mmCIF file with all atom_site columns, C-alpha atoms in Angstrom:
data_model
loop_
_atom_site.group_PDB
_atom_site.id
_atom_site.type_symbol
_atom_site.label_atom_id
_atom_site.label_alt_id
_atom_site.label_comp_id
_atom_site.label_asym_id
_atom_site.label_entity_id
_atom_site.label_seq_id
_atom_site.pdbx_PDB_ins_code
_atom_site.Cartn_x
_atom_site.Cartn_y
_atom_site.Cartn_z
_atom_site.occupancy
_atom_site.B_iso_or_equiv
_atom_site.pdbx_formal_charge
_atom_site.auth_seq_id
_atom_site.auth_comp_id
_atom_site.auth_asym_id
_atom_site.auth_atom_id
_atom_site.pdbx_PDB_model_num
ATOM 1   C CA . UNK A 1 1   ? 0.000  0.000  0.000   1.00 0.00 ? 181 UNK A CA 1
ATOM 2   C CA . UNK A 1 2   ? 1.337  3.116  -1.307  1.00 0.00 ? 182 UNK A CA 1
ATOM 3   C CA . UNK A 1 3   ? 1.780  6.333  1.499   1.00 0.00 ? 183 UNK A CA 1
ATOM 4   C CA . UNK A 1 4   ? -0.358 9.132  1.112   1.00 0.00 ? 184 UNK A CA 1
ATOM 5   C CA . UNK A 1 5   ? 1.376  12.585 1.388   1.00 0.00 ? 185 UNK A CA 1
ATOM 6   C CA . UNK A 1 6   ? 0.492  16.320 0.491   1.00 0.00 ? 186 UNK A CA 1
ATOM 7   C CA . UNK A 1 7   ? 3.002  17.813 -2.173  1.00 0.00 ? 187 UNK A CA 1
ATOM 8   C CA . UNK A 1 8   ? 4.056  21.720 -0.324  1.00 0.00 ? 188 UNK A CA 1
ATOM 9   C CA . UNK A 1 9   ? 5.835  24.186 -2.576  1.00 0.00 ? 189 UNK A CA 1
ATOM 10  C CA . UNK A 1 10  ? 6.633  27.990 -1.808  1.00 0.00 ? 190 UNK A CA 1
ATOM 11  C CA . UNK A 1 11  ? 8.686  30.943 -3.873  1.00 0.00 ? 191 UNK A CA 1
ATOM 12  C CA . UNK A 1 12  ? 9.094  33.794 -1.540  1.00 0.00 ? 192 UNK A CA 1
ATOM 13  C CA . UNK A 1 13  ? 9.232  36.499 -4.719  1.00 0.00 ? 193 UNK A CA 1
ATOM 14  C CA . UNK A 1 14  ? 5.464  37.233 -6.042  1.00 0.00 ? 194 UNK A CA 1
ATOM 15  C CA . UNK A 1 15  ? 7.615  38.023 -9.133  1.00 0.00 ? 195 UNK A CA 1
ATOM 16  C CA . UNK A 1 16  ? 8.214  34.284 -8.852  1.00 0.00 ? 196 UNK A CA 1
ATOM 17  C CA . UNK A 1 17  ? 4.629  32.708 -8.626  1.00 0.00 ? 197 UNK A CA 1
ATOM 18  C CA . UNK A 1 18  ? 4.910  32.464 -12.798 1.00 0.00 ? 198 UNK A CA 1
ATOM 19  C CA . UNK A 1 19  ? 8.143  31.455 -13.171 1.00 0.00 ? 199 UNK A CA 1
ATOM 20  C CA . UNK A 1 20  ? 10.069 27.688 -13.160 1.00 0.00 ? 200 UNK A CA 1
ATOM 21  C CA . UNK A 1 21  ? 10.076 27.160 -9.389  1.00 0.00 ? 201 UNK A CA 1
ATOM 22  C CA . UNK A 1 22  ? 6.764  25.561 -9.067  1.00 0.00 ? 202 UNK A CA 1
ATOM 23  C CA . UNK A 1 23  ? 6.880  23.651 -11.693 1.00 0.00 ? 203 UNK A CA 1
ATOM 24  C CA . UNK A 1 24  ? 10.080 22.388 -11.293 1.00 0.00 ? 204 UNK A CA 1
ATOM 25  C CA . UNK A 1 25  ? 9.114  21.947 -7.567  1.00 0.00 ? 205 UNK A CA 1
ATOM 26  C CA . UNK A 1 26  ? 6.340  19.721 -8.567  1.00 0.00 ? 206 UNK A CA 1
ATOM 27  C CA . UNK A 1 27  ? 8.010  17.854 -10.991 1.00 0.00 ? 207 UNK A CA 1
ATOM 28  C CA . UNK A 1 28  ? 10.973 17.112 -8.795  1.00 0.00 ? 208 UNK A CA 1
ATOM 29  C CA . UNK A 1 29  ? 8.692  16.054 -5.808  1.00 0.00 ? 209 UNK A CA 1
ATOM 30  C CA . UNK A 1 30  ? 6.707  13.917 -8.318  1.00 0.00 ? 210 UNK A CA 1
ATOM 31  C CA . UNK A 1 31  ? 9.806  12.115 -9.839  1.00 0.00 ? 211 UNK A CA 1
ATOM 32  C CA . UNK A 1 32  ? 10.619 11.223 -5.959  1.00 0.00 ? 212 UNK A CA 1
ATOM 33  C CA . UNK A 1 33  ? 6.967  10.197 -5.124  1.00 0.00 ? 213 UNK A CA 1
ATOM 34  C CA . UNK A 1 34  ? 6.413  7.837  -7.902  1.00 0.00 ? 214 UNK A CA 1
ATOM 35  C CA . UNK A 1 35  ? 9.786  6.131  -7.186  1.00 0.00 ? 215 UNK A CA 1
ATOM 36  C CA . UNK A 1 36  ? 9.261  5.951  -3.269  1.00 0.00 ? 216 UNK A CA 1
ATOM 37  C CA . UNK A 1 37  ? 5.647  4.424  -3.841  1.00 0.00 ? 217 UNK A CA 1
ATOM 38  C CA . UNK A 1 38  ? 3.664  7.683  -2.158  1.00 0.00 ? 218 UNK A CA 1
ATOM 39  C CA . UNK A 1 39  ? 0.938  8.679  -3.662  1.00 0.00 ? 219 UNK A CA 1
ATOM 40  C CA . UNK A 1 40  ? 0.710  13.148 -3.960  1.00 0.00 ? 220 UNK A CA 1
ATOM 41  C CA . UNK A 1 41  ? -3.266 13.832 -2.337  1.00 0.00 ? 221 UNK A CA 1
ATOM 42  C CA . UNK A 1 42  ? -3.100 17.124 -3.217  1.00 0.00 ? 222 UNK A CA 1
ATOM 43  C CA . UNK A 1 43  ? -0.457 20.138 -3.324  1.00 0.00 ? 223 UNK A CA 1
ATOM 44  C CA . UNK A 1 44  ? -0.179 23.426 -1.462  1.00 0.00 ? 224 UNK A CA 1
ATOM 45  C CA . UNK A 1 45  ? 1.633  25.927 -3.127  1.00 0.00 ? 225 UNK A CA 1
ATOM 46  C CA . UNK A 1 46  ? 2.936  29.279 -1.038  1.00 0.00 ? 226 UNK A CA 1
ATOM 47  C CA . UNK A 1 47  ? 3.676  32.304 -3.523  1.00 0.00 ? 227 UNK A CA 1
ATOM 48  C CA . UNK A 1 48  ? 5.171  35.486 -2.425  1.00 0.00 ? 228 UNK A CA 1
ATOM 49  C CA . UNK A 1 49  ? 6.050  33.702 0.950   1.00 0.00 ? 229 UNK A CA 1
ATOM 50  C CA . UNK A 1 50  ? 9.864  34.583 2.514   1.00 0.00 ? 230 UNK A CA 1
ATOM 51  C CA . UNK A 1 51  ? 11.436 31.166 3.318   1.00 0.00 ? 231 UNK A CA 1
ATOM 52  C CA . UNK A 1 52  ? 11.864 33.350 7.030   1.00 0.00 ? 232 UNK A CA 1
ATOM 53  C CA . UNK A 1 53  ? 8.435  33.490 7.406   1.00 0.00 ? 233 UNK A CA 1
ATOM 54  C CA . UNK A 1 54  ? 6.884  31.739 10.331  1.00 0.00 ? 234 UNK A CA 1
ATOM 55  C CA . UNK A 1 55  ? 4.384  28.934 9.484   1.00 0.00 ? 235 UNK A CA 1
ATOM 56  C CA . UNK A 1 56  ? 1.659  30.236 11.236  1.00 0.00 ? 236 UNK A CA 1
ATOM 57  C CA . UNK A 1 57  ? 2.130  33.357 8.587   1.00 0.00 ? 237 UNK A CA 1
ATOM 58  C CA . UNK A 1 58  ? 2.025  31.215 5.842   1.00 0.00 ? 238 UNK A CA 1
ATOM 59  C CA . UNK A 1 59  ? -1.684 30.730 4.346   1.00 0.00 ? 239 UNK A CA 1
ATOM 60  C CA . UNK A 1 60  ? -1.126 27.522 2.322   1.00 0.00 ? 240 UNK A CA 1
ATOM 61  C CA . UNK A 1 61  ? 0.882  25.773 5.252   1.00 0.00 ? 241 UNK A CA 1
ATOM 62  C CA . UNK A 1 62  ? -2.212 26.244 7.871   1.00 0.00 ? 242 UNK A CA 1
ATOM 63  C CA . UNK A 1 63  ? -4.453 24.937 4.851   1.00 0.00 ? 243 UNK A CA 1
ATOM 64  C CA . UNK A 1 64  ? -2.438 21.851 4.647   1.00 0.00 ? 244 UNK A CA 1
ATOM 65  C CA . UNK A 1 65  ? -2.138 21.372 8.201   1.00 0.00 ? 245 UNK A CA 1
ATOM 66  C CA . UNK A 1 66  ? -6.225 21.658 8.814   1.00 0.00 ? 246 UNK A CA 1
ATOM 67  C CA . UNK A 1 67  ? -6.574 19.143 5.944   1.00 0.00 ? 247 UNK A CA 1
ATOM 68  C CA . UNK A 1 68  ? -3.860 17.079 7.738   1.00 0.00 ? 248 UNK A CA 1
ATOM 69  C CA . UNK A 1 69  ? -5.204 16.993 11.130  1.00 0.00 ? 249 UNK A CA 1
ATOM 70  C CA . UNK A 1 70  ? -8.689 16.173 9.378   1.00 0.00 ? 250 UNK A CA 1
ATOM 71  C CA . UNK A 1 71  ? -7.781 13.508 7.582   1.00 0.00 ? 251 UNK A CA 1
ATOM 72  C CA . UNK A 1 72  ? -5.488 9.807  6.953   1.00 0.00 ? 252 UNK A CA 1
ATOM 73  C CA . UNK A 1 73  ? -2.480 12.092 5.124   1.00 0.00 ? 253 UNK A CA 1
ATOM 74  C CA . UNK A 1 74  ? 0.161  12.349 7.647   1.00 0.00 ? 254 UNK A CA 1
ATOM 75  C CA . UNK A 1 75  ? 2.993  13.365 5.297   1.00 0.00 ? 255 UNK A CA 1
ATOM 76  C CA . UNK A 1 76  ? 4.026  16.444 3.510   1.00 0.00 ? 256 UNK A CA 1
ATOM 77  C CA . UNK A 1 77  ? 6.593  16.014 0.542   1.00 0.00 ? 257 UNK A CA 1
ATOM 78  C CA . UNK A 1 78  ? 9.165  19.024 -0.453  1.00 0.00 ? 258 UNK A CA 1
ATOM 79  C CA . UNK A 1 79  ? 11.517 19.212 -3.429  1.00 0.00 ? 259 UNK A CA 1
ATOM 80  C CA . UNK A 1 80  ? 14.223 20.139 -0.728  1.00 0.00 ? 260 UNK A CA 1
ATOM 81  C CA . UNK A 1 81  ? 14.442 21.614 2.778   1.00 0.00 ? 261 UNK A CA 1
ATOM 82  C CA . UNK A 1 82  ? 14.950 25.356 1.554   1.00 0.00 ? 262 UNK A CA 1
ATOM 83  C CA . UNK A 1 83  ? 11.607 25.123 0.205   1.00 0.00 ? 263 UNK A CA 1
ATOM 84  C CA . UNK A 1 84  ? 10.275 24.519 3.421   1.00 0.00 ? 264 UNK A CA 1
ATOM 85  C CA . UNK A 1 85  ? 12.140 27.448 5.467   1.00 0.00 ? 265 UNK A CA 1
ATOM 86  C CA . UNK A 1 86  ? 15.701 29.469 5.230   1.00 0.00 ? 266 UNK A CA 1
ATOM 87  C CA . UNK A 1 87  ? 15.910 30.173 8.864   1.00 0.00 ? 267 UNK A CA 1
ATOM 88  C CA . UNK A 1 88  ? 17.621 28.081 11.021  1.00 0.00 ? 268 UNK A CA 1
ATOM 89  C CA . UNK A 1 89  ? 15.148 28.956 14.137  1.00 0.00 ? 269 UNK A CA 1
ATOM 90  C CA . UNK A 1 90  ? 12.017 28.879 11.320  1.00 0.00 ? 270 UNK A CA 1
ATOM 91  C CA . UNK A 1 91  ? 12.992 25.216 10.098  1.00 0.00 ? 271 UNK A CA 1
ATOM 92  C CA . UNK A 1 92  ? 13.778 23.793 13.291  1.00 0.00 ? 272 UNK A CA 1
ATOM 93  C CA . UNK A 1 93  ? 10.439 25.226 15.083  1.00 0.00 ? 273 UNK A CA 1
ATOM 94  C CA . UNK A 1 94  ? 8.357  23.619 11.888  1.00 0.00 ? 274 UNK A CA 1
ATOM 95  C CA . UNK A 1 95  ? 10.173 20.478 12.670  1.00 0.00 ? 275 UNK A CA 1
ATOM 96  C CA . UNK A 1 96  ? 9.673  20.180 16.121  1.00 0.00 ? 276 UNK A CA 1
ATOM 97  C CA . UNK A 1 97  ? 5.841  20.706 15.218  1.00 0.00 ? 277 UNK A CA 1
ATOM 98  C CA . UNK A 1 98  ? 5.518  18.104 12.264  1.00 0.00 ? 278 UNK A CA 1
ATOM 99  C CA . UNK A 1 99  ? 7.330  15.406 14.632  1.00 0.00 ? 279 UNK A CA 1
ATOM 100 C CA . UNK A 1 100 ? 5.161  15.872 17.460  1.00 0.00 ? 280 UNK A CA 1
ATOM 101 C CA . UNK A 1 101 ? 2.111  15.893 15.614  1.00 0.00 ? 281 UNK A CA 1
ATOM 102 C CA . UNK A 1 102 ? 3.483  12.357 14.225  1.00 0.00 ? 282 UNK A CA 1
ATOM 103 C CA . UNK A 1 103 ? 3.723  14.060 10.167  1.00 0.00 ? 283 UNK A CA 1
ATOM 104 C CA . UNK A 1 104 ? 6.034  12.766 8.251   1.00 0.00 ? 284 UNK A CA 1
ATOM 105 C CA . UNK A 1 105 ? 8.153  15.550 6.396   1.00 0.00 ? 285 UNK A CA 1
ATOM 106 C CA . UNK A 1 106 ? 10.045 14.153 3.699   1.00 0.00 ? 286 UNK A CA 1
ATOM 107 C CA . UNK A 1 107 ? 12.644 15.954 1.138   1.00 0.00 ? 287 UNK A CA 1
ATOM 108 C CA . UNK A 1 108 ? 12.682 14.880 -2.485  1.00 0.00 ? 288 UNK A CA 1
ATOM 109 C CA . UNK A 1 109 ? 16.618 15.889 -2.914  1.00 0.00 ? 289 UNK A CA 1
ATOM 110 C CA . UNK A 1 110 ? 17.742 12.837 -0.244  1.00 0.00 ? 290 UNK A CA 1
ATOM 111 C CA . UNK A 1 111 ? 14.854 11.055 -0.082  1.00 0.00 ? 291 UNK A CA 1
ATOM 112 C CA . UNK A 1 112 ? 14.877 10.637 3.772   1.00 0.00 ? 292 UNK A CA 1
ATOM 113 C CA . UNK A 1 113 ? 11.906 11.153 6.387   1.00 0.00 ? 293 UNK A CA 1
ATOM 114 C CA . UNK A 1 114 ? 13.776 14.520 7.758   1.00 0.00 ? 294 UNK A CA 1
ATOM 115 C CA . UNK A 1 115 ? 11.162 14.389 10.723  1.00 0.00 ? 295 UNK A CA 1
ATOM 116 C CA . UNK A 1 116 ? 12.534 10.698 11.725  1.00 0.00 ? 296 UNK A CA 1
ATOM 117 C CA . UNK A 1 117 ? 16.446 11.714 11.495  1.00 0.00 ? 297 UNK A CA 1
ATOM 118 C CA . UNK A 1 118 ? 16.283 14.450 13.927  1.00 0.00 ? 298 UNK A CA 1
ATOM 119 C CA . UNK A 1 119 ? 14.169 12.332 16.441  1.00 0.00 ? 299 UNK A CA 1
ATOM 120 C CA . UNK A 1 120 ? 15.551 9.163  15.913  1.00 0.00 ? 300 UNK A CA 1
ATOM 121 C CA . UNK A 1 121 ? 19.961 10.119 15.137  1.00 0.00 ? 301 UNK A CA 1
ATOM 122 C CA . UNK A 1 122 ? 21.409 13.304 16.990  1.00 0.00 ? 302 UNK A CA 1
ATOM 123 C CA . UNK A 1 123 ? 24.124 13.213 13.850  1.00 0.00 ? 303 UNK A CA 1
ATOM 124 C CA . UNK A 1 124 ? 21.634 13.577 11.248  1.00 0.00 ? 304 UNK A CA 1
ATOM 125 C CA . UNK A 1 125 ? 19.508 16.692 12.969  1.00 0.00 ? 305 UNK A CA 1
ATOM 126 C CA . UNK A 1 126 ? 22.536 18.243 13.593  1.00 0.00 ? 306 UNK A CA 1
ATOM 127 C CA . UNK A 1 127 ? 23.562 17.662 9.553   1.00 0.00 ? 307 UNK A CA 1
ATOM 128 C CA . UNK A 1 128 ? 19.885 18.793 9.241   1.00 0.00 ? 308 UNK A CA 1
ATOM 129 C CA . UNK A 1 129 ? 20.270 22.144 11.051  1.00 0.00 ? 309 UNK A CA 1
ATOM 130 C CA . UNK A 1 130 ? 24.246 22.701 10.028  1.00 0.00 ? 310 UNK A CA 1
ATOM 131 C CA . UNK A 1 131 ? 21.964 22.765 6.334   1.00 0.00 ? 311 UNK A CA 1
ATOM 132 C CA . UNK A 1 132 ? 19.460 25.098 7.250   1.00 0.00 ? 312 UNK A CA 1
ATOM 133 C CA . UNK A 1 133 ? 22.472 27.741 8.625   1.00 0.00 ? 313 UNK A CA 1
ATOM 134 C CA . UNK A 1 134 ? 24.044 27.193 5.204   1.00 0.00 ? 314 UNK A CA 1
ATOM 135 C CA . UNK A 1 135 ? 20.236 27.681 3.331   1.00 0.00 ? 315 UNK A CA 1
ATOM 136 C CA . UNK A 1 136 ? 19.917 31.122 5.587   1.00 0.00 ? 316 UNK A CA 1
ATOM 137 C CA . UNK A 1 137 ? 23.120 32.360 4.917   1.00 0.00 ? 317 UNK A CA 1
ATOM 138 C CA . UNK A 1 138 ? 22.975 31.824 1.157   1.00 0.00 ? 318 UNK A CA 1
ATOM 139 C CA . UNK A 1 139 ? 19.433 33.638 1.770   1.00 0.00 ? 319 UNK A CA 1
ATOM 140 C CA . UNK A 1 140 ? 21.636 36.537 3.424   1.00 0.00 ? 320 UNK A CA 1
ATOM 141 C CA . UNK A 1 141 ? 24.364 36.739 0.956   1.00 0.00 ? 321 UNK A CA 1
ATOM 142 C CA . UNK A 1 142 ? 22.018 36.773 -2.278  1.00 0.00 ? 322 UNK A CA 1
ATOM 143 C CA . UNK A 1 143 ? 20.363 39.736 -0.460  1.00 0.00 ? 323 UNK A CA 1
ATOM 144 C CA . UNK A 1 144 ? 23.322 41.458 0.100   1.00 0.00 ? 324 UNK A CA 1
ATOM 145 C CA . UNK A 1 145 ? 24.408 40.954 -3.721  1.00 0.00 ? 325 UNK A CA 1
ATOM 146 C CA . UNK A 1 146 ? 20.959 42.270 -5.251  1.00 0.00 ? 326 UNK A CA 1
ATOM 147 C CA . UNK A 1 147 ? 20.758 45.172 -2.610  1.00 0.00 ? 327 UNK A CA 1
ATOM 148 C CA . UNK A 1 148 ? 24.390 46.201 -4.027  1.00 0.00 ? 328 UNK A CA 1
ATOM 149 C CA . UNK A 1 149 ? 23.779 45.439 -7.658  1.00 0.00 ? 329 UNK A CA 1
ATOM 150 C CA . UNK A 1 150 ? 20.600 48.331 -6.898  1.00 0.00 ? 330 UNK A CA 1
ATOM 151 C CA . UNK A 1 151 ? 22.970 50.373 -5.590  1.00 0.00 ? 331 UNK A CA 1
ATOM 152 C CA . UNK A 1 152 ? 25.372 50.369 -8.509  1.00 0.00 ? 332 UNK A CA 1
ATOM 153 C CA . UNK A 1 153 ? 22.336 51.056 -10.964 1.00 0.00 ? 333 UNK A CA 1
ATOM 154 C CA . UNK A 1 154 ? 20.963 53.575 -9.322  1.00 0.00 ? 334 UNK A CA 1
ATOM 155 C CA . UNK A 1 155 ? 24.093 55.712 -8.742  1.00 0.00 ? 335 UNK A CA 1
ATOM 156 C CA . UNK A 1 156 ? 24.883 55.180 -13.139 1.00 0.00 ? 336 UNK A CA 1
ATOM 157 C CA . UNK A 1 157 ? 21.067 55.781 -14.146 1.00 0.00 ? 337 UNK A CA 1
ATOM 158 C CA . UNK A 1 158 ? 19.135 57.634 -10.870 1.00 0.00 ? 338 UNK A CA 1
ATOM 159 C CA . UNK A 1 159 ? 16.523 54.619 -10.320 1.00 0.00 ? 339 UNK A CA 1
ATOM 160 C CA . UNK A 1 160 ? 17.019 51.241 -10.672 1.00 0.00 ? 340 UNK A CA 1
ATOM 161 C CA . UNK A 1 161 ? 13.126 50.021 -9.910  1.00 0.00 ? 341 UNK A CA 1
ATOM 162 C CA . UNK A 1 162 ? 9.771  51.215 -9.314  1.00 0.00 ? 342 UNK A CA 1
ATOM 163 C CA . UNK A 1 163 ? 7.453  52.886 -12.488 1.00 0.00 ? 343 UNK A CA 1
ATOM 164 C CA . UNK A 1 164 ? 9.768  54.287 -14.905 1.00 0.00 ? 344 UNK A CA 1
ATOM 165 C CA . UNK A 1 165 ? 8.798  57.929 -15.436 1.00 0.00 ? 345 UNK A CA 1
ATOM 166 C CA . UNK A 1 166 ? 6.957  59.311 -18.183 1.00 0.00 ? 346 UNK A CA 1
ATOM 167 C CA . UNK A 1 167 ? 8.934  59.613 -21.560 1.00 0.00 ? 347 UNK A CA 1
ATOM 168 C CA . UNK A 1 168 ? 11.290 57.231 -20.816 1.00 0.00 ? 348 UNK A CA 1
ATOM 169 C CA . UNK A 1 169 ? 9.043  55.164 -22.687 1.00 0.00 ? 349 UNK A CA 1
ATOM 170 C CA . UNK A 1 170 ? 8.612  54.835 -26.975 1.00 0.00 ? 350 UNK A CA 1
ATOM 171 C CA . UNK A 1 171 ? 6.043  57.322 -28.232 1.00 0.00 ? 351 UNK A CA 1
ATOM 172 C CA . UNK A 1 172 ? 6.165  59.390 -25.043 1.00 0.00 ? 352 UNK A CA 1
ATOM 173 C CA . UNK A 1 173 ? 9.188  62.081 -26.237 1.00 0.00 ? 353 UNK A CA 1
ATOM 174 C CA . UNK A 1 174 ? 6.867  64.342 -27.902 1.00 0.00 ? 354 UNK A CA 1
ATOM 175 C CA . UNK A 1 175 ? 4.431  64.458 -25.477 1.00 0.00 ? 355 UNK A CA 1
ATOM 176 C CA . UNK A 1 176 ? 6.998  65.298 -22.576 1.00 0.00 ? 356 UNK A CA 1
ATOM 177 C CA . UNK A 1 177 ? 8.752  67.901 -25.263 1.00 0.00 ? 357 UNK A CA 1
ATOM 178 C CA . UNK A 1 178 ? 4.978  69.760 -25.153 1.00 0.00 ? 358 UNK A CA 1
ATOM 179 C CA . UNK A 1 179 ? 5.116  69.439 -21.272 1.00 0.00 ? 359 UNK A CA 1
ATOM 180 C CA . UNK A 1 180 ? 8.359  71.128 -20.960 1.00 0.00 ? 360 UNK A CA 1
ATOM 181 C CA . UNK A 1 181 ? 7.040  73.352 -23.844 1.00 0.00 ? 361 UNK A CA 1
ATOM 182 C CA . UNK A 1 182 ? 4.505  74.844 -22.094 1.00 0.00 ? 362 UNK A CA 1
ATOM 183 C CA . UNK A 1 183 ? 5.686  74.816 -18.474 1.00 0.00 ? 363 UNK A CA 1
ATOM 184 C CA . UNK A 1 184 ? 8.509  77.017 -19.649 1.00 0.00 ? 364 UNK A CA 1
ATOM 185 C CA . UNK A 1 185 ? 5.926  79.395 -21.461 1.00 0.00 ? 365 UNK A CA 1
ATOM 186 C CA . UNK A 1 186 ? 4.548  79.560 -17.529 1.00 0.00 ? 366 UNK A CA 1
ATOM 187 C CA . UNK A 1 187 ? 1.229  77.594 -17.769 1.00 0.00 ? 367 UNK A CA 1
ATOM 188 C CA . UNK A 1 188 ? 0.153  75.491 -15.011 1.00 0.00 ? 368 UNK A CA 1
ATOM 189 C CA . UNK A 1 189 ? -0.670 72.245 -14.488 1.00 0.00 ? 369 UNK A CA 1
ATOM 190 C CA . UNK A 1 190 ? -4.380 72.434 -15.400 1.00 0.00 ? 370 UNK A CA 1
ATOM 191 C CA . UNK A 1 191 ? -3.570 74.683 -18.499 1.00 0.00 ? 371 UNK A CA 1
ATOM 192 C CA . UNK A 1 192 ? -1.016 72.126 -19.526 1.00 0.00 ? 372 UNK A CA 1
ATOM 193 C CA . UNK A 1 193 ? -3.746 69.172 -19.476 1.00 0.00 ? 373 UNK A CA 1
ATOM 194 C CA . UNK A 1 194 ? -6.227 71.143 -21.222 1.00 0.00 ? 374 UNK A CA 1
ATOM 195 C CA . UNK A 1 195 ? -3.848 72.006 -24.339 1.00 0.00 ? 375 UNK A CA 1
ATOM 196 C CA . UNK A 1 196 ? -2.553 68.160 -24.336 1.00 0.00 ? 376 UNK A CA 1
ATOM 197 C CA . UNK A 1 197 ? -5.904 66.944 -24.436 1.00 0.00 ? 377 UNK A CA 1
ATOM 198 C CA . UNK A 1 198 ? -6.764 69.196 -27.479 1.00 0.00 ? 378 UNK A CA 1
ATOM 199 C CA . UNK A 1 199 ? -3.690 68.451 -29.149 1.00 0.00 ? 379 UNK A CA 1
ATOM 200 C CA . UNK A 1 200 ? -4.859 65.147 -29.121 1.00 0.00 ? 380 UNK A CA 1
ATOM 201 C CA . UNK A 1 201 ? -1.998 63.860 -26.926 1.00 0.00 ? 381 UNK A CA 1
ATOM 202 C CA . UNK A 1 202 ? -2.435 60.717 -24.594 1.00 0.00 ? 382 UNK A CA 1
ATOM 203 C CA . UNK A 1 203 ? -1.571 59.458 -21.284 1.00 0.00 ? 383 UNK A CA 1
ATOM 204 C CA . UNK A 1 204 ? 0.366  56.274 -21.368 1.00 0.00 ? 384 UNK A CA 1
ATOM 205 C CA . UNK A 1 205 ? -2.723 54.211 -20.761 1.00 0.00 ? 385 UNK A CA 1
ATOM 206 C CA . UNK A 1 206 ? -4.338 56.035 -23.364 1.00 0.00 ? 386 UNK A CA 1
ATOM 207 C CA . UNK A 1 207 ? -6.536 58.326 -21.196 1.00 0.00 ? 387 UNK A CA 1
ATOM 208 C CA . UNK A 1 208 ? -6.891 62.121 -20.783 1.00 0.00 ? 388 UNK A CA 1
ATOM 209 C CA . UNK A 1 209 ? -4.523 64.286 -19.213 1.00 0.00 ? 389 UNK A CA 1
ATOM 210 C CA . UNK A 1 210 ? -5.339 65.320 -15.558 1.00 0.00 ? 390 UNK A CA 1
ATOM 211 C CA . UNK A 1 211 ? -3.668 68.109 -13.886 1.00 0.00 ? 391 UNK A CA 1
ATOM 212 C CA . UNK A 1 212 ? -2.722 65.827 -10.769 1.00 0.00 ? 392 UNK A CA 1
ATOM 213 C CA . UNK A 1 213 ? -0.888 63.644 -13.508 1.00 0.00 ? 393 UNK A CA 1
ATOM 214 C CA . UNK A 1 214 ? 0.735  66.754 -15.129 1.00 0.00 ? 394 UNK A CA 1
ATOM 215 C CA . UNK A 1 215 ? 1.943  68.313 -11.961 1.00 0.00 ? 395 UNK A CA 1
ATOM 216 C CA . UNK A 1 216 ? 3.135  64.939 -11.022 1.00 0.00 ? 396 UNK A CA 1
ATOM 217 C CA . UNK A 1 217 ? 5.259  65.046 -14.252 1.00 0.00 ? 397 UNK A CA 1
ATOM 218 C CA . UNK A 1 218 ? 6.282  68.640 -13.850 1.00 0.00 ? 398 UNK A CA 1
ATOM 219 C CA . UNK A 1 219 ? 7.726  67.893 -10.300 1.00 0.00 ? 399 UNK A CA 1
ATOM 220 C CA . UNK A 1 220 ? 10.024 65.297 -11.603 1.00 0.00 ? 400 UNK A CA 1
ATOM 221 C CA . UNK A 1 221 ? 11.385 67.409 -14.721 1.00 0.00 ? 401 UNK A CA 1
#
């Protein structure tokens, strides 16, 4: 008889939730099941969720736990253990929880019952939580790396995220040439919008000009 066992998968970027890592997640934790004879009951996937982020903050997680307290699954399946948390004190507190609930947690990379080895081998829990210290400081270091590559770009261009500005985009030169036009010619904001809009000119969604949106414009140029 094959083990039942819910499927979890999390990215922690939003900008993530379309991107490889759930799939690839999946896949991986698939592979493992149909090899290990478990059967996947269902999946819970956690988008836009920091691998720091306490379970009880995490939506899907308390979804899956409900369904697991409710019913015969008593084992959750993860492509590896970063997926489940990147904090040392995180990981080790959801641990502590699966085990004494008697839920199985198992990892697709290794293939072992992770909530067994740190009950039943003091070695292999503290291999366990040496490898969540690495998974948080990799966590630390790629944050340092991005927060200095934003650094870099902003001090070459002046902004580095965020909307890019009005007539930084194709078709908008003219437009901002008019703005600057008439702003040097002395006209307000509302004047500005009214002789845009007769001109025929268009915000970039294709709207009319409002003076808010104008003065918005003017206080950037």
């Amino acid at each position: 008889m094959s083990t039942k066992a819910y499927l979890y998968a999390r990215v922690s970027g939003r900008s993530q939730i379309d991107g490889d890592g759930i799939p690839r997640q999946r896949v991986a934790v698939q592979a493992w099941a149909a090899n290990a004879n478990v059967e996947i009951a269902g999946e819970y996937v956690e988008g836009g969720v920091s691998g720091a982020d306490d379970c009880m903050e995490r939506p899907a997680f308390q979804d899956m736990l409900s369904a697991i307290l409710g019913n015969g699954v008593k084992a959750i399946v993860v492509e590896n253990l970063s997926r489940l948390a990147r904090s040392f004190v995180v990981q080790d507190s959801i641990l502590t929880y699966l085990a004494s609930r008697g839920i199985s947690l198992y990892s697709a990379d290794t293939g072992a019952c992770v909530t067994d080895d740190i009950q039943q081998d003091a070695m292999k829990r503290a291999i366990v939580q040496m490898q969540a210290v690495m998974f948080e400081l990799e966590k630390s270091m790629l944050v340092r790396k991005l927060r200095a590559a934003r650094q870099r770009k902003r001090a070459a261009t002046g902004r580095c995220e965020g909307t890019i500005p009005f007539g930084h985009k194709p078709g908008e030169e003219a437009t901002l040439a008019r703005i600057r036009e008439l702003a040097n010619r002395g006209a307000g904001a509302v004047r500005i919008a009214k002789a845009l809009n007769a001109t025929g000119h268009r915000t970039r969604k294709g709207g009319d000009w409002k003076a808010g949106t104008v003065q918005g414009i003017l206080a950037r140029i």
